[in-house]
XYZ file of C-alpha atoms in Angstrom:
289
model
C -17.089 -0.601 -13.888
C -16.895 2.251 -16.292
C -16.218 1.148 -19.904
C -15.318 4.736 -21.154
C -11.837 3.679 -22.132
C -12.937 0.797 -24.106
C -15.063 3.072 -26.309
C -13.099 6.340 -26.284
C -9.467 5.174 -26.343
C -8.447 4.832 -30.039
C -5.756 2.376 -29.069
C -8.238 -0.049 -27.490
C -8.841 -2.646 -30.291
C -9.080 -6.331 -30.804
C -5.709 -6.746 -29.172
C -7.132 -5.296 -25.832
C -7.160 -7.250 -22.701
C -10.170 -7.802 -20.351
C -9.895 -4.314 -18.905
C -10.023 -2.568 -22.219
C -6.374 -1.717 -22.612
C -4.035 -2.883 -25.331
C -1.930 -5.790 -24.076
C 1.104 -3.901 -25.198
C 0.393 -1.009 -22.840
C -0.298 -3.476 -19.945
C 2.975 -5.227 -20.789
C 4.753 -1.829 -20.646
C 3.309 -1.065 -17.236
C 4.102 -4.492 -15.810
C 7.784 -4.145 -17.224
C 8.031 -0.773 -15.365
C 6.861 -2.483 -12.118
C 9.448 -5.245 -12.518
C 12.257 -2.881 -13.469
C 12.176 -1.364 -10.074
C 12.677 -4.889 -8.620
C 15.642 -5.243 -11.060
C 17.121 -2.005 -9.920
C 16.989 -3.062 -6.318
C 18.694 -6.353 -7.111
C 21.353 -4.595 -9.139
C 22.049 -2.015 -6.460
C 22.447 -4.781 -3.933
C 24.606 -7.243 -5.773
C 26.582 -4.872 -8.162
C 27.493 -1.978 -6.125
C 30.356 -2.363 -3.383
C 29.477 -2.031 0.286
C 31.187 1.242 0.562
C 28.700 2.662 -1.896
C 25.797 1.188 0.056
C 27.021 2.998 3.152
C 27.205 6.262 1.252
C 23.629 5.767 -0.077
C 22.023 4.840 3.347
C 20.522 7.566 5.554
C 22.805 8.090 8.529
C 20.609 10.128 11.123
C 23.794 11.559 12.705
C 25.056 13.027 9.237
C 21.745 13.753 7.626
C 22.781 13.913 4.098
C 19.725 15.217 2.124
C 20.248 13.053 -0.992
C 20.265 9.940 1.191
C 16.668 10.587 2.226
C 15.820 9.203 -1.284
C 18.732 6.856 -2.004
C 18.378 5.041 1.409
C 15.247 3.335 0.022
C 17.181 1.570 -2.631
C 19.911 -0.113 -0.567
C 19.487 -2.949 1.838
C 21.283 -4.573 4.809
C 21.548 -7.923 3.111
C 20.087 -10.329 0.593
C 17.329 -11.506 3.008
C 16.345 -7.887 3.748
C 16.289 -7.169 0.018
C 14.086 -10.315 -1.016
C 11.780 -9.712 1.868
C 10.992 -6.185 0.496
C 10.990 -7.305 -3.033
C 8.188 -9.854 -2.461
C 6.118 -7.410 -0.554
C 6.690 -4.749 -3.259
C 5.863 -6.953 -6.253
C 2.629 -8.398 -4.656
C 1.292 -5.085 -3.561
C 2.254 -3.155 -6.711
C 0.749 -5.784 -8.948
C -2.585 -6.083 -6.999
C -2.762 -2.317 -6.814
C -2.196 -2.013 -10.494
C -4.904 -4.547 -11.368
C -7.441 -2.752 -9.117
C -6.650 0.623 -10.786
C -7.089 -1.043 -14.161
C -10.443 -2.597 -13.104
C -11.494 0.985 -12.027
C -10.316 2.406 -15.339
C -7.577 4.556 -13.499
C -4.520 3.369 -15.229
C -3.198 6.997 -15.529
C -3.682 7.467 -11.820
C -1.722 4.405 -11.024
C 1.239 5.485 -13.228
C 1.493 8.928 -11.688
C 1.103 7.612 -8.241
C 3.735 5.003 -8.923
C 6.329 7.660 -9.704
C 5.277 9.732 -6.576
C 5.713 6.721 -4.289
C 9.098 5.845 -5.871
C 10.514 9.398 -5.611
C 8.581 11.531 -3.084
C 7.545 8.807 -0.541
C 11.074 7.724 0.655
C 11.856 11.360 1.392
C 8.632 11.894 3.390
C 9.154 8.507 5.181
C 12.648 9.226 6.227
C 11.949 12.762 7.361
C 9.008 11.415 9.487
C 10.990 8.582 10.886
C 13.962 10.985 11.693
C 11.560 13.494 13.543
C 9.825 10.712 15.554
C 13.241 8.958 16.582
C 14.869 12.365 17.414
C 11.830 13.240 19.610
C 11.264 9.823 21.315
C 14.918 8.667 21.413
C 17.246 11.621 21.422
C 20.883 10.699 21.055
C 20.167 7.661 19.084
C 21.582 7.782 15.494
C 20.487 4.806 13.521
C 21.226 4.142 9.873
C 18.186 3.703 7.793
C 18.016 1.669 4.604
C 15.519 -0.436 2.724
C 12.382 -0.391 0.481
C 9.981 -1.195 3.181
C 8.591 2.301 3.605
C 7.676 2.250 -0.108
C 6.298 -1.215 0.306
C 3.974 0.112 3.040
C 3.171 2.988 0.827
C 1.661 0.673 -1.626
C -0.388 -0.844 0.979
C -1.892 2.556 1.710
C -2.353 3.097 -2.023
C -4.082 -0.319 -2.431
C -6.531 0.675 0.334
C -7.414 3.897 -1.436
C -7.656 2.309 -4.879
C -10.181 -0.259 -3.440
C -12.224 2.502 -2.173
C -12.166 4.436 -5.521
C -13.179 1.081 -7.336
C -15.949 0.386 -4.988
C -17.381 4.017 -5.304
C -18.209 3.311 -9.030
C -20.737 0.693 -8.001
C -21.813 1.493 -4.383
C -22.738 4.610 -2.333
C -20.210 6.791 -0.541
C -21.630 5.610 2.678
C -20.886 1.939 1.776
C -17.346 2.716 0.823
C -16.912 4.605 4.094
C -18.070 1.600 6.136
C -15.850 -0.741 4.197
C -12.873 1.668 4.917
C -13.829 1.776 8.513
C -13.837 -2.074 8.564
C -10.327 -2.199 7.062
C -8.857 0.408 9.459
C -10.241 -1.255 12.535
C -9.136 -4.678 11.286
C -5.494 -3.510 10.834
C -5.570 -1.468 14.187
C -6.931 -4.554 15.930
C -4.069 -6.607 14.412
C -1.528 -4.044 15.698
C -3.195 -4.267 19.181
C -2.892 -7.990 19.094
C 0.796 -7.748 18.059
C 2.017 -5.129 20.630
C -0.524 -5.213 23.500
C 1.066 -8.592 24.877
C -2.407 -9.471 26.257
C -5.621 -8.022 24.906
C -8.166 -7.270 27.526
C -11.763 -8.154 27.264
C -12.723 -4.505 26.986
C -10.192 -3.914 24.161
C -11.329 -6.983 22.226
C -14.917 -6.050 22.693
C -14.342 -2.560 21.343
C -12.702 -3.833 18.232
C -15.452 -6.543 17.640
C -18.096 -3.936 18.157
C -16.466 -1.532 15.740
C -16.192 -4.264 13.053
C -19.814 -5.242 13.709
C -20.962 -1.621 13.376
C -19.176 -1.329 10.094
C -20.813 -4.623 8.777
C -24.215 -3.408 9.996
C -23.630 -0.056 8.214
C -22.745 -1.964 4.922
C -25.816 -4.115 5.239
C -28.055 -1.280 6.028
C -27.395 0.436 2.737
C -29.189 -2.456 0.917
C -32.027 -2.941 3.385
C -35.492 -2.303 1.868
C -34.252 -2.133 -1.707
C -35.420 -4.489 -4.563
C -32.182 -5.965 -5.856
C -31.748 -8.132 -9.066
C -30.052 -11.465 -9.044
C -27.217 -9.836 -11.066
C -26.734 -7.329 -8.431
C -26.295 -10.081 -5.800
C -23.841 -11.885 -7.998
C -21.742 -8.725 -8.232
C -21.981 -8.171 -4.566
C -20.710 -11.645 -4.012
C -17.790 -11.251 -6.396
C -16.833 -7.890 -4.788
C -17.082 -9.329 -1.409
C -14.524 -12.152 -2.270
C -12.323 -9.674 -4.017
C -12.352 -7.238 -0.982
C -11.723 -10.060 1.361
C -8.586 -11.127 -0.499
C -7.272 -7.435 -0.456
C -7.929 -7.310 3.234
C -5.973 -10.597 3.609
C -3.182 -9.143 1.687
C -3.094 -6.036 3.952
C -3.318 -8.169 7.185
C -0.217 -10.241 5.872
C 1.494 -6.767 5.017
C 0.910 -5.492 8.680
C 2.163 -8.782 10.165
C 5.391 -8.530 8.075
C 6.073 -4.763 8.704
C 5.193 -4.647 12.357
C 7.043 -7.477 14.321
C 6.409 -7.984 17.917
C 9.976 -7.358 18.750
C 11.335 -4.543 16.410
C 14.944 -5.311 17.770
C 16.263 -8.721 16.616
C 19.895 -9.666 16.834
C 20.870 -6.052 17.281
C 18.850 -4.911 14.056
C 16.051 -2.415 14.446
C 12.937 -2.845 12.390
C 11.850 0.803 11.942
C 8.078 0.404 12.570
C 7.689 4.203 12.713
C 8.873 4.420 9.026
C 6.474 1.451 8.074
C 3.615 3.213 9.791
C 4.584 6.577 8.029
C 4.823 4.745 4.696
C 1.364 3.342 4.851
C -0.315 6.564 5.842
C 1.600 8.782 3.685
C 1.334 6.546 0.757
C -2.504 6.524 1.072
C -2.413 10.311 1.254
C -0.198 10.763 -1.692
C -2.269 8.402 -3.807
C -5.521 10.331 -2.851
C -3.752 13.681 -3.536
C -2.564 12.378 -6.892
C -6.181 11.320 -7.754
C -7.430 14.886 -6.958
C -4.726 16.760 -8.591
C -4.540 14.791 -11.829
C -8.231 14.107 -12.147
C -9.110 14.003 -15.891
């Protein structure tokens, strides 16, 4: 991990945390993350239901402002707390990964982009898909889950950026390939009803090839004991991130999207994950120091 911030940032002093940033700075960032959760709770419990209805995105009316505001209203307390738990866990883990990679500024910029631009992109994508596939259906969209999915995409990109500091581009590619195949395999298991032998074998083969690619990058090299220790730590850390992403996919993509007359917009969730990752990558390129 780069220690440039610890040596060049004049604010990094004896009061710095393990990542080289002052505790006051980290505390301010964590407060900003928590503040979003406070806003979501306040909107749900302090504003009247009539206001909730005005803020939601009604596909039959298409109010431009509601493309953004719909993300901050929920259908009920259960809906709110489900999204709130996902948001806090993913945002905090992503923040820690960015700190460890010495990319705090990237997190701060992407954080704002995901809060403002991503809901608009997700609702527009969802609207286009639903109008194309289910013409005549006019649902009312609301909820923070598209942004939650976006933080999942951001987390995946952040892990790749962090690993690139210690490993080759090819190794990071194979790790990303493993993650994508793992999530696609989970979606196949959720929605296929019955996974055929050929489908299962294809997923397992893809995962195996990704692992083989990772291992091949170290073959024939003389590696120190310290390097093996770092690889072991990184392997555990990446495994925990993948477990979190697996949990995210399971929560955002239920086997039956329609439950008691309520439609879980899996199209918006998919759009949120992909577009969140793309916006994070774009923010890294545009605002690269």
